[in-house]
Amino acid sequence: MSEHSQMDSIARHSGSTSGSDVGSYNGSYSGFSDHSSLKHFNQLATPIWVFDVDRHQVWWANPAALEFWEAKTLAELQQRDFSSDSDMVRMRLRQIVGQANGNERLQDTWTLYPNDAPKTVILSFLPVLIEKGVSAVLIEVKQFIDKSADEEAIRILEAAKASALMVSTFSLEGRLLAQNPAALSCYGRPSLAMNDNDMAGRLKDPAMAGRLLEIARTGKSCDTEQVVWTQNGARVHRIRARRGRDPVTGAFVTVVSEEDVTEQASLRLRMQELNTELEARVAERTSRLRDSEERYALATQSAAIWDWDVQRDHLYVSPSFIKSLGYEAGPFREPLSSARIADFIHPDDLSSCLAELERHLQEPCQAFEHDLRMKMGSGGYRWYQGSGRCLCDRDGTPVRSVGLLTDISDRKELEASLFAAHRLEAIGQLTGGIAHDFNNLLTVMQGNAELLKVVDDPKHELAEAIKVAAQKGAELTRHLLAFSRKQTLVPKPVDLARLVSQMGRTLPRLLGEEITVKISIAADLWPAYADASQVENAILNLAVNARDAMPSGGQLHILCRNRPIAAVEPGDSKAAALQPADYVEFVMSDSGQGMPQVDLDRAFEPFFTTKEVGKGSGLGLSMVYGFSRQSGGDTQLQSEPGQGTQVSVFLPRSNQLPPGLVCAPQAVVRPGQGESIHLLEDDSAVQSTLRGILESLNYRVSLSSDAATALQVMSVGPPPDLILADVVLPGGESGLEFAERIRTIFPKTKVVLMSGYPQDQLSDASAEVGHVFLQKPMEKAQLSETLHTVLNSR
């Protein structure tokens, strides 16, 4: 009798609580009431043990299992700490318990780590109940795998199981042959019927299911986004499919990898809706403006009119049109023809205008409608809308074309402003959205660099270089958040006169001897209400931009003055973006090269720069713009080629006087006194890094990745002294909500919240309920100071 059959026989005759066959499953597990029920397994040479899935620890093991785990006694093995197991391990065990099906014994390849030494084995799993209905699995080692035979294959297998990417293999008929744990967690176990099409059951579009299965026959690949039916409802997945071979039968199969892109698809749909809405609003406003201007023009004798004699090619335009362009009537008219009028049309509009004019003559029944720019006497251009009709003789030959020229420059400027505002808002949403993931990456980099500095390593200067790079990345993230108006600001009354005066003494060293700095400050300058550090950053960024615009030297003029804004006057573009209120304005003007209109239109976009590669990030103006708008003000830009650039920053007036300057003390590392901290963080890399930092600070650390697991861990032993929790967690419950729930269960446990998202609102919310908030990435000294303060507070 083989060992496998011996195990089945002993299990069937052991003292299970239900009296049923351990190898069967009919809606409830068979179980063992105590260890005596398992004494028959002690005679087997095969390692067998029972693992408590709920408490994540070994409940019982036979002598062969003790030898496998390198434990002297069962009591020693029961005390072994498995808390360092990853969430993937816990998920796979719960899948085994939750996906049990009939008397089917589950078999899988695992790599276990007795005393941290890896052993790769094939395990057999049987879900059972122990004690009072606690979920557990009876585990048997079926085969030892020689790692030296194929180390790469073992590593690839383990990576496929740990991957968050969902991978599945389907037969040509659509039957699911295999799936990794991520796919099992998403879709559950497949159907048992041999003729069921598992692929069709996953996809909303049955035709797409057929196309994916056809890949096994044709060998073509596919990359598509589809709606799928998961255990959590409908989701949007990016699906990549390729042909493969079944290593068991040799048949061709379809191998599918999936990534959940529901949030990205929702964002794209929302942006499309916003674009459609904006286009409708612009079209509606354009239509109303056109109707109004046409009625007004027809009702007045001074309307801009053209009358073109096609046969003689003689063109008449009304005096109002000539006057609006800034010309004298005589020189403009004599002689005037269709060929000469082309000299007054913008080169970019000429070809389209001539094409519309040609169509107008060939289709005289259709009206002439075209927008074009006309050159003014000053050298600039104004937008006009031409609307006309063609008059024909008895033979239908066009003889005259008459119509109206309406000045639509204001409308074009409004349209450009609307599109620019929408584009900047869309970019801001995207830049703010990446802050969380970017800050988590920076937390791992900076945290591990600080851990490396603790080790007595002669290359610790490399760790300092990594830390400095991470801090620069954090600064880059803050600039992006400044543009998207989602950075965390600390606005206070600011003495702008004193701040600018102090910076005026240091700016010449920054800008160089070739540039002179002139500062003009109004005698009665109001205090501004803003974040002082961001005001200083804004001045520095604008000063650096001015220096780069004056490579041969020049003058930078900084002007500070009061700017009360009353009701906005029509045509006052400088005050159009500001609400009526009192503002403090600082203006920075340089005598540099200036910018053309095409660059001026994009100057506030992140990463847009006209500098050479490596000489500018393109974030300076975008940061200033976002900071001022988030502060309740605005940033406005004026520039022309050869005329220099002027940047005006408006900040709200403060009704309180600014406090004196106080130097903040430098944070120092404050180790703990062996207190217990529970770390609740769903990002495994961030969790590992923070755990190392906390342990280096002399804290005892327990871990979890979601609120439910955290509550289970803390319910086993004494409650922790402090919970360090991420604000955004999987499972539908935030760190803030979890902290409030813990407050009622463990009222003496302190809470510190953290997040990589821009946390203006969350930090306010956490302060209202008495929790401390940390922004990722944070330095070790800052983290230790915060924990020390909270733990020692009453």
PDB file of C-alpha atoms in Angstrom, residues 196-417:
ATOM      1  CA  ASP A 196     -18.716  24.007 -20.111  1.00  0.00           C
ATOM      2  CA  ASN A 197     -17.014  26.966 -21.815  1.00  0.00           C
ATOM      3  CA  ASP A 198     -15.202  28.667 -18.929  1.00  0.00           C
ATOM      4  CA  MET A 199     -13.851  31.392 -21.215  1.00  0.00           C
ATOM      5  CA  ALA A 200     -17.365  32.413 -22.335  1.00  0.00           C
ATOM      6  CA  GLY A 201     -18.471  32.536 -18.695  1.00  0.00           C
ATOM      7  CA  ARG A 202     -15.864  35.184 -17.905  1.00  0.00           C
ATOM      8  CA  LEU A 203     -16.425  37.681 -20.744  1.00  0.00           C
ATOM      9  CA  LYS A 204     -19.411  39.944 -21.284  1.00  0.00           C
ATOM     10  CA  ASP A 205     -18.866  39.740 -25.065  1.00  0.00           C
ATOM     11  CA  PRO A 206     -19.276  36.086 -26.195  1.00  0.00           C
ATOM     12  CA  ALA A 207     -17.811  36.909 -29.622  1.00  0.00           C
ATOM     13  CA  MET A 208     -14.562  38.040 -27.969  1.00  0.00           C
ATOM     14  CA  ALA A 209     -14.435  34.729 -26.063  1.00  0.00           C
ATOM     15  CA  GLY A 210     -14.531  32.929 -29.406  1.00  0.00           C
ATOM     16  CA  ARG A 211     -11.750  35.123 -30.823  1.00  0.00           C
ATOM     17  CA  LEU A 212      -9.508  34.427 -27.836  1.00  0.00           C
ATOM     18  CA  LEU A 213     -10.026  30.671 -28.079  1.00  0.00           C
ATOM     19  CA  GLU A 214      -9.312  30.788 -31.822  1.00  0.00           C
ATOM     20  CA  ILE A 215      -5.767  31.933 -30.936  1.00  0.00           C
ATOM     21  CA  ALA A 216      -4.941  28.351 -29.931  1.00  0.00           C
ATOM     22  CA  ARG A 217      -5.601  27.339 -33.563  1.00  0.00           C
ATOM     23  CA  THR A 218      -4.315  30.359 -35.519  1.00  0.00           C
ATOM     24  CA  GLY A 219      -1.312  31.346 -33.404  1.00  0.00           C
ATOM     25  CA  LYS A 220      -2.213  35.058 -33.609  1.00  0.00           C
ATOM     26  CA  SER A 221      -1.911  37.241 -30.493  1.00  0.00           C
ATOM     27  CA  CYS A 222      -4.481  39.641 -29.059  1.00  0.00           C
ATOM     28  CA  ASP A 223      -4.335  42.724 -26.804  1.00  0.00           C
ATOM     29  CA  THR A 224      -7.724  44.158 -25.833  1.00  0.00           C
ATOM     30  CA  GLU A 225      -9.772  45.725 -23.037  1.00  0.00           C
ATOM     31  CA  GLN A 226     -12.964  43.859 -22.147  1.00  0.00           C
ATOM     32  CA  VAL A 227     -15.688  43.819 -19.485  1.00  0.00           C
ATOM     33  CA  VAL A 228     -15.395  40.604 -17.442  1.00  0.00           C
ATOM     34  CA  TRP A 229     -17.568  38.953 -14.782  1.00  0.00           C
ATOM     35  CA  THR A 230     -15.572  38.438 -11.570  1.00  0.00           C
ATOM     36  CA  GLN A 231     -16.501  37.330  -8.071  1.00  0.00           C
ATOM     37  CA  ASN A 232     -16.714  41.046  -7.188  1.00  0.00           C
ATOM     38  CA  GLY A 233     -18.960  41.975 -10.101  1.00  0.00           C
ATOM     39  CA  ALA A 234     -18.227  43.502 -13.492  1.00  0.00           C
ATOM     40  CA  ARG A 235     -14.686  44.884 -14.036  1.00  0.00           C
ATOM     41  CA  VAL A 236     -12.625  46.101 -17.000  1.00  0.00           C
ATOM     42  CA  HIS A 237      -9.520  44.016 -17.729  1.00  0.00           C
ATOM     43  CA  ARG A 238      -6.712  44.493 -20.201  1.00  0.00           C
ATOM     44  CA  ILE A 239      -6.356  41.048 -21.750  1.00  0.00           C
ATOM     45  CA  ARG A 240      -3.265  39.779 -23.586  1.00  0.00           C
ATOM     46  CA  ALA A 241      -3.611  36.367 -25.200  1.00  0.00           C
ATOM     47  CA  ARG A 242      -1.092  34.160 -27.042  1.00  0.00           C
ATOM     48  CA  ARG A 243      -0.894  30.580 -28.224  1.00  0.00           C
ATOM     49  CA  GLY A 244       0.947  28.025 -26.084  1.00  0.00           C
ATOM     50  CA  ARG A 245       1.235  24.253 -25.622  1.00  0.00           C
ATOM     51  CA  ASP A 246      -0.244  22.133 -22.865  1.00  0.00           C
ATOM     52  CA  PRO A 247       2.780  20.400 -21.236  1.00  0.00           C
ATOM     53  CA  VAL A 248       0.495  17.521 -20.205  1.00  0.00           C
ATOM     54  CA  THR A 249      -1.266  16.661 -23.488  1.00  0.00           C
ATOM     55  CA  GLY A 250       0.808  18.571 -26.031  1.00  0.00           C
ATOM     56  CA  ALA A 251      -2.317  20.246 -27.440  1.00  0.00           C
ATOM     57  CA  PHE A 252      -2.336  23.897 -28.471  1.00  0.00           C
ATOM     58  CA  VAL A 253      -3.900  26.188 -25.848  1.00  0.00           C
ATOM     59  CA  THR A 254      -4.670  29.874 -25.315  1.00  0.00           C
ATOM     60  CA  VAL A 255      -2.624  31.503 -22.552  1.00  0.00           C
ATOM     61  CA  VAL A 256      -4.338  34.627 -21.161  1.00  0.00           C
ATOM     62  CA  SER A 257      -2.813  37.289 -18.869  1.00  0.00           C
ATOM     63  CA  GLU A 258      -5.089  39.949 -17.403  1.00  0.00           C
ATOM     64  CA  GLU A 259      -4.657  43.270 -15.614  1.00  0.00           C
ATOM     65  CA  ASP A 260      -7.483  45.159 -13.878  1.00  0.00           C
ATOM     66  CA  VAL A 261      -7.739  48.597 -15.536  1.00  0.00           C
ATOM     67  CA  THR A 262     -11.234  49.528 -14.319  1.00  0.00           C
ATOM     68  CA  GLU A 263     -10.120  52.823 -12.786  1.00  0.00           C
ATOM     69  CA  GLN A 264      -8.109  53.855 -15.879  1.00  0.00           C
ATOM     70  CA  ALA A 265     -11.050  53.044 -18.166  1.00  0.00           C
ATOM     71  CA  SER A 266     -13.367  55.063 -15.935  1.00  0.00           C
ATOM     72  CA  LEU A 267     -10.970  58.025 -16.066  1.00  0.00           C
ATOM     73  CA  ARG A 268     -10.784  57.901 -19.869  1.00  0.00           C
ATOM     74  CA  LEU A 269     -14.582  57.770 -20.098  1.00  0.00           C
ATOM     75  CA  ARG A 270     -14.907  60.746 -17.768  1.00  0.00           C
ATOM     76  CA  MET A 271     -12.393  62.771 -19.805  1.00  0.00           C
ATOM     77  CA  GLN A 272     -14.306  61.960 -22.988  1.00  0.00           C
ATOM     78  CA  GLU A 273     -17.521  63.147 -21.322  1.00  0.00           C
ATOM     79  CA  LEU A 274     -15.801  66.375 -20.212  1.00  0.00           C
ATOM     80  CA  ASN A 275     -14.500  66.965 -23.745  1.00  0.00           C
ATOM     81  CA  THR A 276     -17.960  66.423 -25.206  1.00  0.00           C
ATOM     82  CA  GLU A 277     -19.497  68.745 -22.633  1.00  0.00           C
ATOM     83  CA  LEU A 278     -16.893  71.443 -23.315  1.00  0.00           C
ATOM     84  CA  GLU A 279     -17.356  71.189 -27.078  1.00  0.00           C
ATOM     85  CA  ALA A 280     -21.138  71.517 -26.637  1.00  0.00           C
ATOM     86  CA  ARG A 281     -20.727  74.575 -24.409  1.00  0.00           C
ATOM     87  CA  VAL A 282     -18.320  76.245 -26.841  1.00  0.00           C
ATOM     88  CA  ALA A 283     -20.601  75.446 -29.775  1.00  0.00           C
ATOM     89  CA  GLU A 284     -23.628  76.829 -27.924  1.00  0.00           C
ATOM     90  CA  ARG A 285     -21.800  80.021 -26.953  1.00  0.00           C
ATOM     91  CA  THR A 286     -20.426  80.370 -30.492  1.00  0.00           C
ATOM     92  CA  SER A 287     -23.898  79.999 -31.942  1.00  0.00           C
ATOM     93  CA  ARG A 288     -25.372  82.609 -29.597  1.00  0.00           C
ATOM     94  CA  LEU A 289     -22.509  85.012 -30.279  1.00  0.00           C
ATOM     95  CA  ARG A 290     -22.814  84.570 -34.059  1.00  0.00           C
ATOM     96  CA  ASP A 291     -26.555  85.225 -34.019  1.00  0.00           C
ATOM     97  CA  SER A 292     -26.134  88.291 -31.835  1.00  0.00           C
ATOM     98  CA  GLU A 293     -23.322  89.765 -33.896  1.00  0.00           C
ATOM     99  CA  GLU A 294     -25.141  89.170 -37.179  1.00  0.00           C
ATOM    100  CA  ARG A 295     -28.318  90.895 -35.942  1.00  0.00           C
ATOM    101  CA  TYR A 296     -26.282  93.806 -34.633  1.00  0.00           C
ATOM    102  CA  ALA A 297     -24.284  94.162 -37.844  1.00  0.00           C
ATOM    103  CA  LEU A 298     -27.411  94.093 -40.039  1.00  0.00           C
ATOM    104  CA  ALA A 299     -29.101  96.689 -37.827  1.00  0.00           C
ATOM    105  CA  THR A 300     -26.353  99.267 -38.189  1.00  0.00           C
ATOM    106  CA  GLN A 301     -25.122 101.173 -41.207  1.00  0.00           C
ATOM    107  CA  SER A 302     -21.523 100.970 -40.018  1.00  0.00           C
ATOM    108  CA  ALA A 303     -21.347  97.206 -40.473  1.00  0.00           C
ATOM    109  CA  ALA A 304     -18.238  95.665 -42.067  1.00  0.00           C
ATOM    110  CA  ILE A 305     -19.429  94.750 -45.552  1.00  0.00           C
ATOM    111  CA  TRP A 306     -17.787  93.390 -48.663  1.00  0.00           C
ATOM    112  CA  ASP A 307     -19.035  93.549 -52.227  1.00  0.00           C
ATOM    113  CA  TRP A 308     -16.974  91.699 -54.812  1.00  0.00           C
ATOM    114  CA  ASP A 309     -17.546  92.224 -58.541  1.00  0.00           C
ATOM    115  CA  VAL A 310     -16.441  88.829 -59.834  1.00  0.00           C
ATOM    116  CA  GLN A 311     -16.375  89.815 -63.512  1.00  0.00           C
ATOM    117  CA  ARG A 312     -14.085  92.839 -63.020  1.00  0.00           C
ATOM    118  CA  ASP A 313     -12.361  91.488 -59.920  1.00  0.00           C
ATOM    119  CA  HIS A 314     -13.065  94.673 -58.029  1.00  0.00           C
ATOM    120  CA  LEU A 315     -13.519  94.461 -54.256  1.00  0.00           C
ATOM    121  CA  TYR A 316     -15.290  96.960 -52.051  1.00  0.00           C
ATOM    122  CA  VAL A 317     -15.023  96.890 -48.251  1.00  0.00           C
ATOM    123  CA  SER A 318     -16.829  99.246 -45.898  1.00  0.00           C
ATOM    124  CA  PRO A 319     -14.992 101.997 -43.996  1.00  0.00           C
ATOM    125  CA  SER A 320     -15.771 100.323 -40.625  1.00  0.00           C
ATOM    126  CA  PHE A 321     -13.752  97.264 -41.624  1.00  0.00           C
ATOM    127  CA  ILE A 322     -10.785  99.344 -42.823  1.00  0.00           C
ATOM    128  CA  LYS A 323     -10.923 101.397 -39.622  1.00  0.00           C
ATOM    129  CA  SER A 324     -11.053  98.312 -37.386  1.00  0.00           C
ATOM    130  CA  LEU A 325      -7.814  97.105 -38.989  1.00  0.00           C
ATOM    131  CA  GLY A 326      -6.111 100.456 -38.377  1.00  0.00           C
ATOM    132  CA  TYR A 327      -5.623 101.591 -41.989  1.00  0.00           C
ATOM    133  CA  GLU A 328      -6.424 104.742 -43.899  1.00  0.00           C
ATOM    134  CA  ALA A 329      -9.280 104.272 -46.354  1.00  0.00           C
ATOM    135  CA  GLY A 330      -7.562 105.716 -49.444  1.00  0.00           C
ATOM    136  CA  PRO A 331      -4.288 103.734 -49.463  1.00  0.00           C
ATOM    137  CA  PHE A 332      -6.129 100.558 -48.454  1.00  0.00           C
ATOM    138  CA  ARG A 333      -8.694 100.686 -51.269  1.00  0.00           C
ATOM    139  CA  GLU A 334      -6.711 101.797 -54.284  1.00  0.00           C
ATOM    140  CA  PRO A 335      -6.669  99.536 -56.158  1.00  0.00           C
ATOM    141  CA  LEU A 336      -8.274  96.620 -54.296  1.00  0.00           C
ATOM    142  CA  SER A 337      -8.729  93.169 -55.864  1.00  0.00           C
ATOM    143  CA  SER A 338      -9.087  89.552 -54.716  1.00  0.00           C
ATOM    144  CA  ALA A 339      -5.380  89.020 -55.408  1.00  0.00           C
ATOM    145  CA  ARG A 340      -4.286  91.995 -53.333  1.00  0.00           C
ATOM    146  CA  ILE A 341      -6.597  91.185 -50.389  1.00  0.00           C
ATOM    147  CA  ALA A 342      -4.631  87.965 -50.017  1.00  0.00           C
ATOM    148  CA  ASP A 343      -1.701  90.056 -48.759  1.00  0.00           C
ATOM    149  CA  PHE A 344      -3.758  90.947 -45.674  1.00  0.00           C
ATOM    150  CA  ILE A 345      -4.710  87.344 -44.796  1.00  0.00           C
ATOM    151  CA  HIS A 346      -2.645  85.370 -42.286  1.00  0.00           C
ATOM    152  CA  PRO A 347      -0.379  82.895 -44.161  1.00  0.00           C
ATOM    153  CA  ASP A 348      -1.778  79.965 -42.158  1.00  0.00           C
ATOM    154  CA  ASP A 349      -5.347  80.858 -43.217  1.00  0.00           C
ATOM    155  CA  LEU A 350      -4.739  81.755 -46.861  1.00  0.00           C
ATOM    156  CA  SER A 351      -4.989  78.310 -48.484  1.00  0.00           C
ATOM    157  CA  SER A 352      -8.194  77.365 -46.632  1.00  0.00           C
ATOM    158  CA  CYS A 353      -9.751  80.741 -47.421  1.00  0.00           C
ATOM    159  CA  LEU A 354      -8.985  80.445 -51.146  1.00  0.00           C
ATOM    160  CA  ALA A 355     -10.380  76.899 -51.154  1.00  0.00           C
ATOM    161  CA  GLU A 356     -13.635  78.076 -49.526  1.00  0.00           C
ATOM    162  CA  LEU A 357     -13.850  80.974 -51.997  1.00  0.00           C
ATOM    163  CA  GLU A 358     -13.409  78.566 -54.911  1.00  0.00           C
ATOM    164  CA  ARG A 359     -16.156  76.336 -53.539  1.00  0.00           C
ATOM    165  CA  HIS A 360     -18.356  79.424 -53.058  1.00  0.00           C
ATOM    166  CA  LEU A 361     -18.095  80.283 -56.757  1.00  0.00           C
ATOM    167  CA  GLN A 362     -18.630  76.695 -57.914  1.00  0.00           C
ATOM    168  CA  GLU A 363     -21.651  76.215 -55.606  1.00  0.00           C
ATOM    169  CA  PRO A 364     -23.302  79.659 -55.628  1.00  0.00           C
ATOM    170  CA  CYS A 365     -26.397  78.332 -53.892  1.00  0.00           C
ATOM    171  CA  GLN A 366     -24.361  77.542 -50.786  1.00  0.00           C
ATOM    172  CA  ALA A 367     -23.409  80.445 -48.524  1.00  0.00           C
ATOM    173  CA  PHE A 368     -19.827  81.490 -47.897  1.00  0.00           C
ATOM    174  CA  GLU A 369     -18.791  80.778 -44.267  1.00  0.00           C
ATOM    175  CA  HIS A 370     -15.184  81.062 -43.117  1.00  0.00           C
ATOM    176  CA  ASP A 371     -13.087  82.285 -40.166  1.00  0.00           C
ATOM    177  CA  LEU A 372      -9.772  83.962 -40.951  1.00  0.00           C
ATOM    178  CA  ARG A 373      -7.192  86.325 -39.497  1.00  0.00           C
ATOM    179  CA  MET A 374      -6.601  89.708 -41.140  1.00  0.00           C
ATOM    180  CA  LYS A 375      -3.363  91.695 -40.779  1.00  0.00           C
ATOM    181  CA  MET A 376      -3.675  95.017 -38.975  1.00  0.00           C
ATOM    182  CA  GLY A 377      -1.771  98.206 -39.644  1.00  0.00           C
ATOM    183  CA  SER A 378       0.189  97.631 -36.407  1.00  0.00           C
ATOM    184  CA  GLY A 379       1.446  94.266 -37.652  1.00  0.00           C
ATOM    185  CA  GLY A 380      -0.802  92.100 -35.508  1.00  0.00           C
ATOM    186  CA  TYR A 381      -3.835  90.059 -36.597  1.00  0.00           C
ATOM    187  CA  ARG A 382      -7.540  90.023 -35.749  1.00  0.00           C
ATOM    188  CA  TRP A 383     -10.047  87.243 -36.273  1.00  0.00           C
ATOM    189  CA  TYR A 384     -13.022  87.802 -38.603  1.00  0.00           C
ATOM    190  CA  GLN A 385     -15.910  85.633 -39.601  1.00  0.00           C
ATOM    191  CA  GLY A 386     -16.948  86.007 -43.232  1.00  0.00           C
ATOM    192  CA  SER A 387     -20.594  85.272 -44.070  1.00  0.00           C
ATOM    193  CA  GLY A 388     -21.874  85.914 -47.597  1.00  0.00           C
ATOM    194  CA  ARG A 389     -23.902  84.809 -50.574  1.00  0.00           C
ATOM    195  CA  CYS A 390     -23.357  84.687 -54.317  1.00  0.00           C
ATOM    196  CA  LEU A 391     -25.502  86.499 -56.938  1.00  0.00           C
ATOM    197  CA  CYS A 392     -25.763  84.932 -60.415  1.00  0.00           C
ATOM    198  CA  ASP A 393     -26.959  86.044 -63.848  1.00  0.00           C
ATOM    199  CA  ARG A 394     -29.698  84.277 -65.798  1.00  0.00           C
ATOM    200  CA  ASP A 395     -27.263  81.568 -66.871  1.00  0.00           C
ATOM    201  CA  GLY A 396     -26.337  80.795 -63.294  1.00  0.00           C
ATOM    202  CA  THR A 397     -22.866  82.331 -63.616  1.00  0.00           C
ATOM    203  CA  PRO A 398     -21.663  84.085 -60.424  1.00  0.00           C
ATOM    204  CA  VAL A 399     -21.340  87.823 -60.962  1.00  0.00           C
ATOM    205  CA  ARG A 400     -21.183  89.231 -57.409  1.00  0.00           C
ATOM    206  CA  SER A 401     -20.471  88.073 -53.903  1.00  0.00           C
ATOM    207  CA  VAL A 402     -21.707  90.153 -50.968  1.00  0.00           C
ATOM    208  CA  GLY A 403     -21.433  89.562 -47.268  1.00  0.00           C
ATOM    209  CA  LEU A 404     -20.483  90.658 -43.776  1.00  0.00           C
ATOM    210  CA  LEU A 405     -17.170  90.599 -41.916  1.00  0.00           C
ATOM    211  CA  THR A 406     -17.671  90.182 -38.170  1.00  0.00           C
ATOM    212  CA  ASP A 407     -14.849  90.725 -35.675  1.00  0.00           C
ATOM    213  CA  ILE A 408     -14.714  87.507 -33.567  1.00  0.00           C
ATOM    214  CA  SER A 409     -11.351  88.081 -31.872  1.00  0.00           C
ATOM    215  CA  ASP A 410     -12.917  88.082 -28.386  1.00  0.00           C
ATOM    216  CA  ARG A 411     -14.763  84.858 -29.127  1.00  0.00           C
ATOM    217  CA  LYS A 412     -11.592  83.157 -30.383  1.00  0.00           C
ATOM    218  CA  GLU A 413      -9.727  84.297 -27.270  1.00  0.00           C
ATOM    219  CA  LEU A 414     -12.514  82.892 -25.093  1.00  0.00           C
ATOM    220  CA  GLU A 415     -12.426  79.566 -26.913  1.00  0.00           C
ATOM    221  CA  ALA A 416      -8.660  79.355 -26.530  1.00  0.00           C
ATOM    222  CA  SER A 417      -8.977  80.134 -22.801  1.00  0.00           C
TER     223      SER A 417
END
